[in-house]
XYZ file of C-alpha atoms in Angstrom:
741
model
C 125.040 -12.192 148.799
C 123.683 -11.748 152.380
C 121.148 -14.310 152.679
C 117.813 -12.162 153.983
C 115.701 -12.887 156.235
C 112.005 -14.301 154.301
C 108.035 -14.390 155.590
C 107.650 -15.864 159.107
C 105.982 -19.010 158.791
C 106.458 -20.839 162.395
C 103.323 -18.107 164.639
C 106.198 -17.706 167.161
C 107.755 -15.477 164.537
C 104.640 -12.969 165.454
C 105.035 -12.596 169.407
C 102.054 -11.899 171.299
C 104.410 -8.757 172.994
C 103.820 -5.296 171.155
C 105.386 -4.125 168.985
C 108.726 -1.088 169.409
C 107.732 2.112 169.294
C 108.967 2.583 165.694
C 108.469 -0.532 164.475
C 104.690 -0.269 165.313
C 104.626 2.995 164.046
C 105.521 1.375 160.806
C 103.387 -1.937 160.467
C 100.236 0.322 162.207
C 101.028 2.378 158.510
C 101.017 -0.927 156.337
C 97.582 -2.099 158.285
C 96.099 0.833 157.747
C 97.019 1.291 153.788
C 95.407 -2.272 153.180
C 92.358 -1.727 155.675
C 92.079 1.670 153.445
C 92.078 -0.223 150.485
C 89.305 -3.339 151.942
C 87.057 -0.203 152.795
C 87.768 1.316 149.242
C 86.381 -2.477 147.900
C 83.286 -1.901 149.176
C 82.588 1.091 148.801
C 80.166 1.021 146.205
C 78.104 -1.242 148.084
C 77.888 0.859 151.789
C 75.939 3.627 152.009
C 76.958 7.328 153.286
C 75.787 6.338 156.646
C 77.645 3.668 156.872
C 81.518 5.781 156.877
C 80.759 7.958 159.466
C 80.259 4.987 162.250
C 83.739 3.441 160.251
C 85.590 6.882 160.515
C 84.905 6.894 164.482
C 85.223 2.728 164.541
C 89.175 4.043 163.936
C 89.049 7.241 165.861
C 89.439 5.062 168.891
C 92.326 4.245 168.272
C 93.535 7.563 169.845
C 91.393 6.281 173.185
C 93.244 5.213 176.157
C 94.518 1.610 176.892
C 92.390 0.666 179.426
C 89.924 -1.834 180.783
C 86.758 0.223 180.010
C 87.799 1.181 176.678
C 87.140 -2.582 174.974
C 83.704 -2.761 176.559
C 82.689 0.976 174.903
C 83.765 -1.067 171.630
C 81.856 -3.844 171.646
C 79.110 -1.635 172.931
C 79.236 0.680 170.111
C 79.320 -2.673 167.985
C 76.280 -4.344 169.132
C 74.128 -0.936 168.742
C 75.408 -0.734 164.965
C 74.837 -4.017 164.367
C 71.598 -3.528 166.574
C 69.836 -0.801 164.246
C 70.885 -2.135 161.183
C 69.040 -5.256 162.174
C 65.936 -3.801 163.121
C 66.471 -1.211 159.881
C 67.429 -3.450 156.926
C 66.796 -7.249 158.594
C 68.712 -9.274 160.386
C 69.477 -11.304 157.697
C 70.446 -8.270 154.589
C 73.930 -8.114 152.831
C 73.812 -4.561 154.045
C 74.184 -4.921 157.777
C 76.345 -7.735 157.751
C 78.876 -5.877 155.358
C 78.402 -3.580 157.878
C 79.482 -5.599 160.643
C 82.297 -6.928 158.862
C 84.093 -3.844 158.586
C 83.596 -2.212 161.678
C 84.936 -5.637 163.618
C 88.011 -5.168 160.865
C 88.286 -1.097 162.217
C 87.523 -1.763 165.611
C 90.532 -4.513 165.542
C 92.540 -2.046 163.563
C 91.597 0.076 166.183
C 93.252 -2.407 169.314
C 96.260 -4.024 167.571
C 99.408 -3.703 169.492
C 101.152 -6.673 168.427
C 102.391 -9.139 165.296
C 99.774 -11.172 166.063
C 97.431 -9.146 165.995
C 98.516 -7.359 163.075
C 99.350 -10.534 161.608
C 95.768 -11.532 161.852
C 94.222 -8.139 161.228
C 96.028 -8.303 157.929
C 94.026 -11.885 156.950
C 91.234 -10.273 157.701
C 90.999 -7.283 155.079
C 92.886 -9.397 152.901
C 89.156 -11.296 152.643
C 86.844 -8.119 152.538
C 89.049 -7.070 150.048
C 88.674 -10.042 147.935
C 84.663 -9.860 148.845
C 84.690 -6.250 147.612
C 86.603 -6.325 144.603
C 83.209 -8.513 143.209
C 82.038 -4.478 142.639
C 84.248 -3.610 140.444
C 85.015 -3.583 136.495
C 87.864 -5.949 135.373
C 90.584 -3.029 135.148
C 89.927 -1.929 139.014
C 89.659 -5.291 140.023
C 92.807 -6.791 138.718
C 94.661 -3.707 140.285
C 93.021 -4.640 143.910
C 93.662 -8.304 142.848
C 97.541 -6.885 142.608
C 97.349 -4.079 145.406
C 95.991 -6.124 148.958
C 99.193 -9.478 148.472
C 101.175 -6.257 148.570
C 99.886 -4.663 150.815
C 99.057 -7.443 152.921
C 102.836 -9.099 152.671
C 103.776 -6.007 153.502
C 102.137 -5.973 157.284
C 103.360 -9.055 157.686
C 106.809 -8.470 156.843
C 106.808 -4.662 158.841
C 105.383 -7.261 161.727
C 108.432 -9.513 161.677
C 111.003 -7.759 159.891
C 109.898 -4.235 159.760
C 112.839 -2.139 156.949
C 112.257 0.629 154.932
C 108.833 1.533 152.450
C 109.973 0.829 149.120
C 112.681 -1.385 149.761
C 109.598 -3.784 151.143
C 107.211 -3.018 148.178
C 109.989 -4.103 146.067
C 110.624 -6.518 147.777
C 107.426 -8.090 147.980
C 106.580 -7.891 144.125
C 109.135 -9.669 143.594
C 107.411 -12.680 145.112
C 104.343 -11.828 143.486
C 105.871 -12.307 140.174
C 107.662 -15.494 140.722
C 104.874 -17.065 142.294
C 102.352 -15.641 139.080
C 103.655 -19.076 137.721
C 102.033 -21.133 139.914
C 99.058 -19.346 141.246
C 97.572 -18.969 137.002
C 98.244 -22.798 136.828
C 96.613 -23.715 140.630
C 93.424 -21.300 139.214
C 93.302 -23.014 136.038
C 93.147 -25.977 136.863
C 91.255 -26.141 140.263
C 87.786 -28.105 139.905
C 84.817 -25.804 138.705
C 81.552 -26.495 139.645
C 78.273 -25.486 137.506
C 78.039 -21.971 139.985
C 79.267 -20.975 142.767
C 79.336 -21.850 146.365
C 77.433 -19.583 147.625
C 74.184 -20.203 144.912
C 73.993 -24.238 145.972
C 73.399 -22.128 149.202
C 70.670 -20.391 147.993
C 69.004 -23.405 146.245
C 68.409 -25.125 149.505
C 67.230 -22.176 150.912
C 69.244 -19.622 152.282
C 67.518 -16.368 152.592
C 68.113 -14.442 149.183
C 68.871 -11.459 151.142
C 72.137 -11.965 152.194
C 73.383 -11.768 148.523
C 71.053 -8.832 147.728
C 70.798 -5.922 147.864
C 67.032 -3.936 147.562
C 67.415 -1.711 144.850
C 63.703 -0.561 142.058
C 66.675 0.436 139.880
C 68.446 -1.349 136.564
C 67.677 -3.502 133.203
C 64.031 -4.871 134.105
C 63.230 -3.880 136.944
C 63.569 -0.273 136.300
C 60.099 2.385 135.221
C 62.413 4.084 133.273
C 64.976 3.227 131.283
C 67.116 5.111 128.944
C 69.398 3.213 125.262
C 72.532 1.433 127.350
C 71.558 2.078 130.629
C 71.555 -1.801 131.181
C 75.714 -1.750 130.720
C 76.803 -4.380 132.879
C 80.133 -4.583 135.122
C 82.368 -7.936 136.425
C 80.620 -7.292 140.129
C 78.391 -8.229 142.811
C 75.608 -6.243 141.208
C 74.947 -8.584 138.545
C 76.297 -11.365 140.636
C 73.184 -10.957 142.956
C 70.673 -13.215 142.576
C 67.007 -11.958 141.256
C 65.224 -15.295 141.815
C 65.303 -18.630 142.577
C 63.111 -21.236 141.073
C 62.567 -25.009 141.110
C 60.401 -26.847 138.068
C 58.382 -29.431 138.624
C 59.581 -32.644 136.702
C 61.826 -31.192 134.046
C 64.203 -28.420 133.320
C 63.520 -26.137 130.029
C 66.504 -25.227 128.304
C 66.884 -21.597 129.648
C 67.591 -20.486 126.206
C 63.675 -20.854 126.554
C 63.141 -19.352 129.592
C 62.159 -15.382 129.333
C 60.965 -14.306 132.834
C 58.737 -11.460 131.697
C 59.212 -7.664 133.667
C 58.202 -4.372 132.519
C 56.985 -4.219 128.868
C 57.112 -0.367 127.860
C 55.267 1.635 124.754
C 56.263 5.278 125.454
C 59.451 6.630 124.227
C 60.354 10.558 124.170
C 64.149 9.810 122.550
C 65.591 10.008 125.627
C 64.315 7.401 128.005
C 61.207 4.356 128.147
C 58.599 5.236 130.190
C 56.206 3.277 131.680
C 52.424 3.906 133.554
C 52.496 5.584 136.461
C 50.352 2.761 138.007
C 53.793 1.141 138.099
C 55.784 3.817 139.550
C 53.234 4.265 142.141
C 52.907 0.649 143.241
C 48.979 0.678 142.737
C 48.635 -2.839 141.833
C 44.878 -2.870 142.291
C 44.369 -0.009 139.919
C 46.301 -2.174 137.410
C 44.024 -5.545 137.748
C 41.074 -3.558 136.805
C 43.171 -3.830 133.035
C 44.295 -6.821 133.017
C 42.388 -10.277 134.500
C 42.582 -11.755 138.011
C 42.361 -15.331 137.296
C 44.486 -17.215 134.250
C 41.721 -18.952 133.048
C 40.051 -15.887 131.535
C 43.376 -14.913 130.661
C 44.099 -18.886 129.107
C 40.635 -18.467 127.225
C 42.387 -15.372 124.875
C 44.833 -17.516 123.467
C 44.576 -19.968 120.485
C 47.235 -21.736 121.479
C 48.713 -23.100 124.229
C 51.674 -25.412 124.062
C 53.790 -27.066 126.711
C 52.547 -26.031 130.033
C 55.266 -26.053 132.946
C 54.860 -25.828 136.681
C 57.167 -24.199 138.876
C 58.280 -23.019 142.236
C 59.746 -19.683 142.993
C 61.934 -17.146 145.562
C 62.148 -13.745 144.483
C 63.493 -11.273 146.558
C 62.624 -7.385 146.820
C 62.458 -5.575 144.570
C 60.016 -2.491 145.483
C 58.171 -3.085 142.502
C 55.174 -5.116 140.926
C 56.815 -7.541 139.407
C 57.034 -11.030 139.940
C 58.674 -12.487 136.914
C 56.802 -15.172 135.190
C 57.427 -16.775 132.239
C 55.945 -16.881 129.705
C 53.143 -16.815 129.070
C 51.404 -17.320 132.773
C 49.273 -20.326 132.525
C 48.321 -20.312 136.758
C 48.373 -17.445 139.515
C 49.358 -17.681 143.106
C 47.648 -15.771 145.481
C 47.450 -11.835 145.787
C 48.377 -12.208 141.818
C 47.412 -11.066 139.000
C 47.927 -11.098 134.876
C 48.266 -7.470 134.020
C 47.396 -5.470 130.886
C 50.578 -6.469 129.335
C 50.798 -10.550 130.457
C 53.332 -9.607 133.011
C 52.632 -11.636 136.306
C 51.874 -8.857 139.345
C 51.498 -8.403 143.148
C 48.513 -6.824 144.829
C 51.299 -4.325 146.248
C 54.811 -3.588 145.755
C 57.231 -6.884 146.394
C 59.353 -5.647 149.727
C 60.185 -8.828 151.234
C 61.230 -12.090 150.358
C 58.597 -14.280 148.326
C 57.773 -17.511 147.878
C 54.883 -18.763 145.706
C 54.142 -21.101 142.769
C 53.028 -20.742 138.906
C 52.277 -22.284 135.993
C 53.319 -21.158 132.497
C 52.885 -22.494 128.388
C 56.323 -22.349 126.982
C 54.903 -22.027 123.136
C 51.721 -20.589 123.012
C 49.715 -18.215 119.787
C 47.013 -15.860 119.926
C 44.467 -14.222 117.014
C 42.859 -11.685 118.222
C 42.625 -7.810 117.041
C 45.204 -4.298 118.980
C 42.627 -1.301 120.391
C 43.416 1.049 117.923
C 44.141 2.976 121.025
C 46.637 0.899 121.606
C 47.675 0.330 117.799
C 48.881 4.251 118.095
C 50.712 3.954 121.377
C 53.103 0.851 119.490
C 53.239 3.081 116.897
C 54.299 7.288 117.634
C 57.712 7.735 117.999
C 59.014 11.081 119.222
C 58.360 14.507 117.391
C 62.620 14.394 116.480
C 65.620 12.114 116.274
C 67.732 9.713 114.300
C 65.979 11.048 111.081
C 68.445 7.493 109.209
C 66.406 4.730 111.253
C 63.349 6.642 110.180
C 63.999 7.158 106.548
C 65.204 3.041 106.803
C 61.658 2.868 108.602
C 60.052 4.679 105.474
C 62.191 2.315 102.332
C 61.045 -1.146 104.624
C 57.611 0.434 104.841
C 57.431 -0.179 100.779
C 57.546 -3.870 101.742
C 54.625 -6.423 101.873
C 53.998 -6.151 106.127
C 55.453 -9.681 106.433
C 58.616 -8.797 104.699
C 59.759 -5.930 106.922
C 60.685 -7.074 110.185
C 62.089 -9.711 108.174
C 64.358 -7.572 105.699
C 65.537 -5.297 109.523
C 66.807 -8.935 110.776
C 68.349 -9.683 108.100
C 70.542 -6.543 108.450
C 70.787 -7.413 111.541
C 71.925 -10.606 110.579
C 74.550 -9.969 107.632
C 75.876 -6.658 108.996
C 79.203 -6.710 111.078
C 77.040 -5.651 115.066
C 78.193 -6.763 117.750
C 76.953 -7.290 121.163
C 79.511 -6.177 124.414
C 78.645 -5.851 127.788
C 80.593 -2.978 127.515
C 81.307 -0.758 124.899
C 81.195 3.220 124.382
C 77.180 5.078 123.759
C 76.623 8.725 122.662
C 73.737 9.664 124.567
C 71.167 12.070 122.786
C 68.646 12.893 120.587
C 69.341 10.942 116.922
C 71.448 8.440 119.876
C 70.239 5.162 118.618
C 71.173 6.517 114.795
C 74.946 6.638 116.212
C 74.793 3.290 117.688
C 72.133 1.518 114.676
C 74.843 2.866 111.692
C 77.618 3.587 112.999
C 78.788 2.107 116.785
C 77.345 -1.073 115.294
C 77.420 -2.473 118.992
C 76.313 -2.420 122.629
C 73.585 -4.382 124.338
C 69.899 -6.386 124.442
C 68.418 -3.017 125.490
C 69.771 -1.327 123.508
C 69.731 -3.395 120.072
C 65.552 -4.449 120.837
C 65.064 -0.858 121.610
C 66.139 0.496 118.015
C 64.686 -2.752 116.322
C 61.364 -1.338 118.393
C 62.115 2.236 116.560
C 62.744 1.188 113.421
C 59.463 -1.095 113.149
C 57.630 1.765 114.458
C 59.047 4.585 111.740
C 57.979 0.991 109.189
C 54.370 1.130 110.430
C 54.129 -2.074 112.754
C 53.038 -1.592 116.362
C 55.974 -3.371 118.453
C 56.534 -2.529 122.469
C 59.891 -3.148 124.321
C 59.227 -5.963 126.992
C 62.440 -6.166 129.494
C 62.956 -8.114 132.243
C 65.025 -12.092 133.126
C 66.865 -14.599 130.270
C 67.898 -17.678 131.087
C 69.280 -18.229 134.307
C 72.013 -20.577 135.940
C 71.112 -24.475 135.659
C 72.624 -26.067 139.268
C 74.328 -29.351 138.467
C 72.442 -32.702 139.647
C 69.414 -30.486 140.509
C 65.798 -29.063 138.882
C 67.221 -25.584 139.792
C 67.363 -22.400 138.102
C 68.674 -19.449 139.910
C 68.133 -15.861 138.458
C 70.478 -12.772 138.789
C 70.912 -9.721 138.021
C 73.011 -10.557 134.707
C 70.921 -12.303 133.029
C 68.915 -8.988 132.577
C 67.735 -8.897 129.170
C 65.219 -7.039 126.647
C 63.488 -8.048 123.905
C 61.110 -6.926 121.311
C 57.176 -7.391 120.405
C 55.681 -6.724 117.168
C 52.310 -7.100 115.666
C 52.136 -10.211 113.547
C 48.363 -8.759 111.885
C 48.215 -12.568 111.196
C 48.903 -14.276 114.843
C 48.512 -11.005 117.594
C 52.293 -9.961 119.338
C 55.147 -11.857 117.793
C 58.848 -12.223 120.011
C 61.884 -11.137 118.279
C 65.007 -11.067 120.097
C 67.840 -9.388 117.775
C 70.106 -10.621 120.549
C 69.899 -14.265 118.598
C 70.632 -13.631 115.029
C 73.521 -11.154 116.472
C 74.768 -13.333 118.477
C 72.720 -16.661 119.138
C 76.188 -18.220 121.173
C 75.151 -15.840 124.875
C 71.982 -18.357 125.108
C 73.355 -21.733 123.857
C 72.122 -24.345 125.631
C 73.088 -27.682 126.581
C 71.313 -31.406 126.934
C 68.551 -30.362 129.645
C 69.113 -33.338 132.788
C 65.724 -34.202 132.860
C 64.319 -35.700 129.380
C 61.654 -33.399 127.789
C 58.201 -35.137 128.352
C 55.439 -35.097 125.298
C 53.722 -31.924 124.767
C 50.543 -30.637 126.049
C 48.672 -28.667 123.224
C 45.778 -27.252 124.645
C 43.198 -25.959 122.377
C 41.521 -22.820 123.009
C 38.790 -21.401 120.874
C 39.817 -18.055 120.457
C 38.167 -14.738 121.248
C 36.587 -12.363 118.276
C 36.903 -8.635 118.997
C 35.440 -8.769 122.482
C 37.851 -9.757 124.512
C 38.109 -9.485 127.825
C 39.690 -6.479 128.304
C 39.368 -3.957 125.250
C 42.491 -2.743 124.989
C 43.517 -5.442 122.939
C 43.567 -9.243 122.128
C 46.787 -10.537 123.380
C 48.295 -11.941 120.663
C 51.906 -13.934 121.235
C 54.449 -15.958 119.466
C 54.257 -19.441 118.162
C 56.532 -22.160 117.706
C 58.376 -20.399 114.510
C 58.843 -17.054 116.383
C 62.014 -17.504 117.489
C 62.942 -18.627 114.324
C 65.562 -15.906 112.272
C 64.848 -15.480 109.065
C 65.262 -16.772 106.334
C 67.411 -13.416 104.846
C 65.086 -11.943 101.664
C 67.276 -10.735 98.524
C 69.392 -7.553 100.062
C 67.755 -4.145 99.434
C 70.010 -1.696 97.637
C 68.284 1.675 99.940
C 69.108 -0.005 102.414
C 72.716 -0.607 102.301
C 73.253 3.056 100.732
C 71.783 4.963 103.554
C 73.222 2.625 106.431
C 77.011 3.613 106.109
C 80.054 2.399 108.181
C 82.149 4.227 110.340
C 83.510 1.026 112.006
C 84.634 -1.914 109.140
C 85.452 -5.032 109.716
C 88.467 -4.624 107.744
C 89.772 -2.300 110.360
C 92.528 -2.820 113.084
C 90.836 -1.943 116.836
C 92.537 -1.950 119.874
C 92.186 -5.259 121.443
C 89.536 -5.310 124.153
C 91.676 -6.448 127.297
C 88.629 -5.475 129.290
C 86.642 -8.197 127.412
C 89.572 -10.645 127.962
C 90.219 -10.232 131.585
C 86.334 -10.929 132.168
C 86.127 -13.802 130.129
C 89.398 -15.504 131.111
C 90.023 -14.472 134.212
C 86.485 -13.838 136.253
C 84.007 -15.542 134.746
C 86.118 -18.183 133.752
C 83.581 -20.739 134.679
C 83.552 -24.638 134.765
C 82.678 -24.985 130.873
C 85.162 -22.315 129.899
C 87.830 -24.387 131.974
C 87.042 -27.589 129.683
C 86.592 -26.281 126.433
C 89.782 -24.695 127.347
C 91.833 -27.492 128.844
C 90.150 -30.047 125.652
C 91.891 -26.748 123.066
C 88.514 -25.329 122.485
C 86.491 -28.305 122.246
C 89.836 -30.183 120.043
C 90.919 -27.362 118.103
C 94.086 -26.873 119.522
C 96.489 -29.541 120.480
C 94.507 -32.062 119.617
C 92.407 -32.058 122.987
C 95.752 -32.920 124.686
C 95.658 -28.694 125.350
C 95.971 -29.036 129.458
C 99.285 -30.608 128.955
C 101.221 -27.966 126.457
C 99.838 -25.083 129.745
C 100.940 -26.960 132.508
C 104.637 -27.416 130.054
C 103.656 -23.333 129.282
C 103.696 -22.823 132.759
C 106.985 -24.426 133.607
C 108.854 -22.953 131.128
C 107.229 -19.482 132.449
C 108.505 -20.534 135.506
C 111.722 -21.622 135.478
C 112.326 -18.631 133.077
C 110.908 -16.390 136.260
C 113.623 -17.668 138.251
C 115.838 -17.290 136.405
C 115.449 -14.084 135.457
C 115.042 -13.068 139.469
C 118.292 -14.533 140.270
C 120.033 -12.941 137.123
C 118.065 -9.424 138.126
C 118.972 -9.930 141.890
C 123.008 -10.719 140.592
C 122.534 -7.329 138.928
C 121.966 -5.869 141.429
C 124.000 -6.813 143.706
C 126.969 -5.932 141.439
C 126.038 -2.925 141.210
C 125.980 -2.139 144.512
C 130.131 -2.727 144.422
C 132.870 0.121 143.614
C 133.834 -0.114 139.616
C 137.078 -0.945 140.597
C 135.904 -4.320 142.879
C 133.046 -4.650 139.530
C 136.455 -5.316 136.289
C 138.603 -6.925 139.834
C 135.313 -9.520 139.481
C 135.136 -9.023 135.910
C 138.683 -10.315 134.966
C 138.370 -13.498 137.417
C 135.222 -14.708 136.071
C 137.124 -14.470 132.627
C 140.530 -16.658 133.989
C 137.846 -18.928 136.206
C 136.229 -19.495 132.462
C 140.491 -21.078 131.831
C 140.463 -22.511 134.747
C 142.295 -20.358 136.809
C 139.864 -20.051 140.148
C 140.868 -17.494 142.955
C 140.335 -19.648 146.090
C 139.169 -18.051 149.070
C 142.222 -17.969 150.652
C 144.248 -16.491 147.974
C 145.831 -12.819 148.029
C 145.589 -10.695 144.744
C 149.196 -10.907 144.094
C 149.182 -15.500 145.015
C 147.311 -15.214 142.974
C 148.931 -13.079 139.979
C 152.022 -15.322 140.689
C 149.711 -18.558 139.904
C 148.156 -17.409 137.041
C 151.918 -15.954 135.570
C 153.294 -19.942 136.728
C 150.228 -20.872 134.052
C 150.330 -18.409 131.441
C 153.891 -16.762 130.594
C 152.386 -14.210 127.973
C 149.357 -12.713 131.026
C 152.469 -12.346 133.665
C 153.152 -9.453 133.094
C 149.711 -7.861 132.374
C 147.981 -9.962 135.425
C 151.075 -8.467 137.645
C 150.292 -4.558 136.261
C 146.724 -4.847 137.360
C 147.066 -6.744 140.422
C 149.461 -3.967 141.655
C 146.608 -1.313 140.903
C 144.081 -3.436 142.571
C 145.649 -3.856 145.221
C 147.083 0.113 145.409
C 142.907 1.025 144.847
C 142.250 -1.304 148.164
C 144.383 -0.869 150.459
C 147.344 2.092 149.671
C 146.228 5.613 150.604
C 146.692 8.645 148.143
C 146.866 6.429 144.794
C 144.519 8.339 143.692
C 145.341 6.543 139.506
C 145.099 3.444 140.978
C 141.582 2.873 139.212
C 142.879 4.228 135.817
C 145.248 2.304 136.029
C 143.316 -1.239 137.393
C 140.745 -0.566 134.330
C 143.697 -0.223 131.268
C 145.941 -3.611 132.891
C 141.756 -5.510 133.503
C 141.402 -4.596 128.972
C 145.446 -5.459 128.522
C 145.053 -8.403 130.179
C 141.328 -9.250 128.430
C 142.382 -9.296 125.384
C 145.346 -11.062 126.251
C 142.934 -14.259 126.699
C 140.848 -13.691 124.874
C 143.392 -13.799 121.890
C 145.437 -16.879 123.510
C 144.216 -20.395 122.703
C 146.917 -21.879 123.548
C 145.938 -25.070 126.580
C 147.020 -24.192 129.700
C 150.574 -24.956 131.636
C 148.406 -27.556 134.081
C 151.227 -28.856 136.237
C 151.156 -25.250 137.646
C 147.077 -25.240 138.821
C 147.200 -25.679 142.068
C 145.435 -28.678 143.935
C 141.764 -27.725 144.274
C 141.575 -25.593 140.854
C 139.554 -26.280 138.454
C 140.469 -27.338 134.971
């Protein structure tokens, strides 16, 4: 087996001189494929105007190699960066991303030496890894394999060019061998709570570095289609929305409801807000809200646990300032909107910093205005007949039992909360979701529950925004990202007013399970407020809100036969499903955080391996590495043997069998001498060995022996049978010195 050249490990193996013409062309193609993949990985975050600029940078390779070409490329890069800075902002992520990709494209255009191509491979690998987060689990996994495969191709072609398919096969083998070690490093490498980038954001890095300005999506959009809030594992969901710094005490993140758009109007296909929200007319909304927090607090019957916090908010082109439920104090140029959000006078187009106060637990009395009651009960003219029928059945119960019965059905049936799911749009989409597929995300459950409550005669509205956040270890900072977008329900209770209901807490309570807060919770401050009668400051409604019992799951009442009969299930728990590999990849690879890592290494909190699962994981990784290495050696040996002619393979096979009997052919020994030594050691094999050796030498050295391969094959078969049938010991005296017994 010939020794193959390995990848260069010394910088001297990448000389600064230009590659030969043929080798340079091959290296250029490999690097172009890698650069194209890196640019494609960044495609979701690039605007259409960026692609012509990148094409111009790549096309600059056709310029003549003169001193002025480098100056021209630098001037082009400077103009693009200056233009992007003036258009988007100097530290805006769009400008920084375009500058990085332009540098890569221009470097490819001027690369000539192996060292330059090696540098380009490393930079393109980094750019592709960043762009990999733009995609879902399957695309991200494909990029994770293709990027290093092409990078290895660039490095190998720069050092020792070889055919494309041979390079791919060779590098793929390297990656497979490295896979167990990579898995061990990935699993055991210490993880801090939150990415390193989040630490920088907590301590003052501009939020615009990690943000794409957008006024679409759950928690910010003025229009929302059911199921629209599906998330993917990517940088879009990891982008920060706000950074909050709490004073004295950080509440459990499950209690943090960052209030955003509140929807009343549903036409069967999408939820819509009032036109003032769409147009950003904050002052028009201010006339229907409260300009002072004290005026709003005067409408509350009870407010408990005030908290004070500072917020840095990313620009989103809308009015929402995302105060926690419910606002107790305002910042300048803000007000409490008619649906209790903290709103700005004008759309948020630049990063903002401000201070707010909120009540974590609250309750309000009052009555709902007739116009608002009618709006909170409105249903589209048609669609979703099964939900309407279920609501009509619930309407036969007492008002207090209606939503409890619906919640009990949610907790009892096989509903699942998923970030990605199959959703069938249409006028009966909520029916199909509620009764058939029974899997969806928070906004789909909340929207369907609002529809059901309205059909049961209970006023309800859909509230969106964000829930929870990432608590940075040993700090008072909480980072809220787009992945924390959430939706919940508020229904009108005649006793206490609007009360919050979050269906996700019943279906998947583990989603918002909290660890112990860093600082001890202070004694709750209770501020009793005299409730206002029907003459509220704002005629639309007097706010009534959840008491401390709002988020507690109602105890399931006796099952209603009618409800069960009208809820046919097309997908049952006993039915077998294909495993959700995308969810598995996302959970254990892309979203493997410190808490999950500790739980896994501890055997899922001691359930497996008695708390020493990490030992078994290491042993499994070592065994896997050994098996992979053995398999690779066997595969290499098999491939090498297949390259030999069949007569040569027959000869080597019989030599290996004789070696197992203690008769090894020596390097200086010709076939005839080896045959005589075998015959001397075992006379029974002498004739068959002589005939087989004669056929082999005829095939290898004599001309015109057409029947030699057939004679060799027959001789090998005869000698093999004799060897296997003979169990007598060898004549040791006839073995030559140095042979193995």
